[in-house]
Short mmCIF file of C-alpha atoms in Angstrom, two decimals:
data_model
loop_
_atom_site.label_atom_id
_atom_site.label_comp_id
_atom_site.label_asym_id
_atom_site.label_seq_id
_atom_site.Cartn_x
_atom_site.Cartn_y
_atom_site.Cartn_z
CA UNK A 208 0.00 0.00 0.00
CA UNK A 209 1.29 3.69 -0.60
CA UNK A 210 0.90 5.87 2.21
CA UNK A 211 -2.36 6.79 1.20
CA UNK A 212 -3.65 3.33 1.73
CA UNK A 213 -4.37 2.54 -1.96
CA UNK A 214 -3.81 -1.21 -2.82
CA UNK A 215 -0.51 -1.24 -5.38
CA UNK A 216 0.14 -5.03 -5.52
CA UNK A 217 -1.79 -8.11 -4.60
CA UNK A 218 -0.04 -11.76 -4.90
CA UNK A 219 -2.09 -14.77 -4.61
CA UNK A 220 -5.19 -13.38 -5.50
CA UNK A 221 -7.19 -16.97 -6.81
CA UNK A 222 -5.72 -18.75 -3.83
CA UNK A 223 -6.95 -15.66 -1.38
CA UNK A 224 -10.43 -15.57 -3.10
CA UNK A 225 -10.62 -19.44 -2.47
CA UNK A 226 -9.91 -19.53 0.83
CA UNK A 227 -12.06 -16.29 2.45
CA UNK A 228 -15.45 -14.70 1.60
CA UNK A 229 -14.70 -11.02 0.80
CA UNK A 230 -17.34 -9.16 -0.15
CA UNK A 231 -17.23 -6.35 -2.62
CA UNK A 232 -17.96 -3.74 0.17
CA UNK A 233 -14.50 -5.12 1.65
CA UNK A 234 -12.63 -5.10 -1.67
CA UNK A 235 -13.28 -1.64 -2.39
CA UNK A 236 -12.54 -0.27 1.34
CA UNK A 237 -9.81 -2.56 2.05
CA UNK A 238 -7.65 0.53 2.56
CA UNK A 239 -10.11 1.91 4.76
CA UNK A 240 -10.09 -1.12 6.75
CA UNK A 241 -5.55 -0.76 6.69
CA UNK A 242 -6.17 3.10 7.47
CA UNK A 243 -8.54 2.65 10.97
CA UNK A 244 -5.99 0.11 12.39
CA UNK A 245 -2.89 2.02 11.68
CA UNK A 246 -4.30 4.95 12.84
CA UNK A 247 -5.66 2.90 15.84
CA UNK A 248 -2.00 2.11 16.62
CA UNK A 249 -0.79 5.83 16.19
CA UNK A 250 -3.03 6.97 18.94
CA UNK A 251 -0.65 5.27 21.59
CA UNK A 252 2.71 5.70 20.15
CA UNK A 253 3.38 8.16 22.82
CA UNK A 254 2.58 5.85 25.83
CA UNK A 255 4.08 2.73 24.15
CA UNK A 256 6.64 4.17 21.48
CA UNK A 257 6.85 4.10 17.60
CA UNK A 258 4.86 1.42 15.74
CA UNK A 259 6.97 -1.43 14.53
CA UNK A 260 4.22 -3.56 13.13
CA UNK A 261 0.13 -4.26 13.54
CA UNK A 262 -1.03 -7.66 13.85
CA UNK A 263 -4.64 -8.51 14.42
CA UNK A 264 -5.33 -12.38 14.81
CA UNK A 265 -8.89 -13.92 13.72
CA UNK A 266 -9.69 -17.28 13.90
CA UNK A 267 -8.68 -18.07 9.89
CA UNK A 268 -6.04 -15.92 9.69
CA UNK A 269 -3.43 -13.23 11.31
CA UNK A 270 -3.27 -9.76 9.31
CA UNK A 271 -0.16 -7.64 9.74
CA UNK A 272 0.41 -4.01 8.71
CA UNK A 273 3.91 -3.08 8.75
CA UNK A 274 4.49 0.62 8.38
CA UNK A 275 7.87 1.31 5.79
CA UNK A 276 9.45 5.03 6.93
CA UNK A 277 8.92 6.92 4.00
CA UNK A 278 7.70 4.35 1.31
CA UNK A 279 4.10 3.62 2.75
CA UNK A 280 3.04 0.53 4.18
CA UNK A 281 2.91 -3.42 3.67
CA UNK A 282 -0.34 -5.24 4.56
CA UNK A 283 0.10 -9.20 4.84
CA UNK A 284 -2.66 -11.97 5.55
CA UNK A 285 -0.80 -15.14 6.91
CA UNK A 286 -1.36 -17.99 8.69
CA UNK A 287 -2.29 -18.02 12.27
CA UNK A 288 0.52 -20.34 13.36
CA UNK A 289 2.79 -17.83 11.60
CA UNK A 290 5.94 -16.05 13.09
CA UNK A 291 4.97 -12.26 12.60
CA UNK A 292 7.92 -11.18 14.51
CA UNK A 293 10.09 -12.77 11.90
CA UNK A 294 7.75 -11.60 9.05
CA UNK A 295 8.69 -7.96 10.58
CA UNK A 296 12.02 -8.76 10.57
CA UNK A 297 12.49 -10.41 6.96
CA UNK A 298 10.25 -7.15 5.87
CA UNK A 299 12.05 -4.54 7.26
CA UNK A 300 15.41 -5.69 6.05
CA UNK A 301 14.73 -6.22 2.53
CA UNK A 302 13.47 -2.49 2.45
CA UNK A 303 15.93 -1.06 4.65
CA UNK A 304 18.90 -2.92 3.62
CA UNK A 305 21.33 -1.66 5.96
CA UNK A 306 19.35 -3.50 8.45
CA UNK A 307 20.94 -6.90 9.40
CA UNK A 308 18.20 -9.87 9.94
CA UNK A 309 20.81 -12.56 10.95
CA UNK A 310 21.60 -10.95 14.15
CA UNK A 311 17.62 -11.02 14.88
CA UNK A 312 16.59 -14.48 13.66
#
């Protein structure tokens, strides 16, 4: 997502549609839906600190919003067994390469 919460890329999108219901109201205010829980998040940086990732877990499914300084943001639907602290991680050093993931994993 750009920082404006518009959709750029979608991967998977067959396998997605297979596996979860999403109704057009949801497809066309999916960056609504990013927007409210980022913004949700932002509300207690200042008690807790800066935002490092968003991760809401349903029954089906985690989804993670990881905010990228500068570039906008990356929303992810995964598992709910999945690792979203290594997710962050992986995510956060391929866009800020400087960043070194093998002293975190």
């Amino acid at each position: 997502m750009d920082s404006n919460f518009r959709i750029l890329e979608t991967a998977s999108k067959q396998a997605f549609d297979k596996k979860f219901k999403i109704s057009d109201k949801l497809k066309k205010s999916g960056g609504d839906y990013a927007a409210l829980v980022y913004a949700t998040a932002r509300m207690s940086e200042e008690t807790f600190g800066k935002v490092e990732c968003m991760v809401v877990d349903y029954d089906m499914a985690k989804t993670m919003l990881l905010p990228i300084q500068g570039r906008g943001y990356v929303g992810i639907v995964v598992n709910p067994s999945t690792s979203t602290d290594y997710i962050t991680l992986k995510v956060s050093a391929t866009m800020e390469p400087n960043q070194d993931i093998e002293n975190y994993v």
